[in-house]
Amino acid sequence: VQLQASGGGLVQPGGSLRLSCAASGIIFSRYSMNWYRQAPGKQRELVAGISIVGRTNYANSVKGRFTISRDNAKNTLYLQMNTLKPEDTAVYYCNAVQPTPWGTDDYWGQGTLVTVSS
């Protein structure tokens, strides 16, 4: 299983970035997908999630600015980030989750760094 996150980089406050997460080795459409982030010195936090039927949820801190989406035909998860703030600076991780009769399948990508700074 591989989750390959990309799209991070340096952006000025108020700017935009689009993160992608390409999945392989799983039946992507059967997994709920999430974006987490971890800022320096802080715990990893859930940013946004999307269910297998497309239901979305967001952290309060990103509501109205970030949009999570998925393309099951391309096995790819996206996070459109607009009106970025310095406090959005973090390593962003994609996560795939599927409940199974024996527990939970839970996979993580390697992370992509987003730096918001002038």
PDB file of C-alpha atoms in Angstrom, residues 1-5 21-29 31 33 72 74-77 94 96 107-109:
ATOM      1  CA  VAL A   1       0.000   0.000   0.000  1.00  0.00           C
ATOM      2  CA  GLN A   2       1.302   3.438  -0.904  1.00  0.00           C
ATOM      3  CA  LEU A   3      -0.153   6.878  -0.301  1.00  0.00           C
ATOM      4  CA  GLN A   4       1.942   9.471  -2.128  1.00  0.00           C
ATOM      5  CA  ALA A   5       1.226  13.037  -1.018  1.00  0.00           C
ATOM      6  CA  CYS A  21      -2.577  12.051  -2.508  1.00  0.00           C
ATOM      7  CA  ALA A  22      -2.225   9.218  -5.001  1.00  0.00           C
ATOM      8  CA  ALA A  23      -3.185   5.821  -3.602  1.00  0.00           C
ATOM      9  CA  SER A  24      -2.071   2.416  -4.777  1.00  0.00           C
ATOM     10  CA  GLY A  25      -2.426  -1.076  -3.383  1.00  0.00           C
ATOM     11  CA  ILE A  26      -5.917  -0.499  -2.010  1.00  0.00           C
ATOM     12  CA  ILE A  27      -9.427  -0.401  -3.430  1.00  0.00           C
ATOM     13  CA  PHE A  28      -9.532   3.366  -3.044  1.00  0.00           C
ATOM     14  CA  SER A  29     -13.302   3.742  -3.372  1.00  0.00           C
ATOM     15  CA  TYR A  31     -11.781   3.760   2.013  1.00  0.00           C
ATOM     16  CA  MET A  33      -9.920   9.385   3.330  1.00  0.00           C
ATOM     17  CA  ASN A  72     -12.132   7.395  -7.342  1.00  0.00           C
ATOM     18  CA  LYS A  74      -7.876   8.260 -10.447  1.00  0.00           C
ATOM     19  CA  ASN A  75      -7.412   6.823  -6.936  1.00  0.00           C
ATOM     20  CA  THR A  76      -6.549  10.312  -5.781  1.00  0.00           C
ATOM     21  CA  LEU A  77      -7.466  12.496  -2.829  1.00  0.00           C
ATOM     22  CA  CYS A  94      -3.123  11.710   3.892  1.00  0.00           C
ATOM     23  CA  ALA A  96      -6.927   5.925   4.370  1.00  0.00           C
ATOM     24  CA  TYR A 107      -2.707   3.601   6.130  1.00  0.00           C
ATOM     25  CA  TRP A 108      -0.637   6.797   6.083  1.00  0.00           C
ATOM     26  CA  GLY A 109       1.281   8.714   3.468  1.00  0.00           C
TER      27      GLY A 109
END
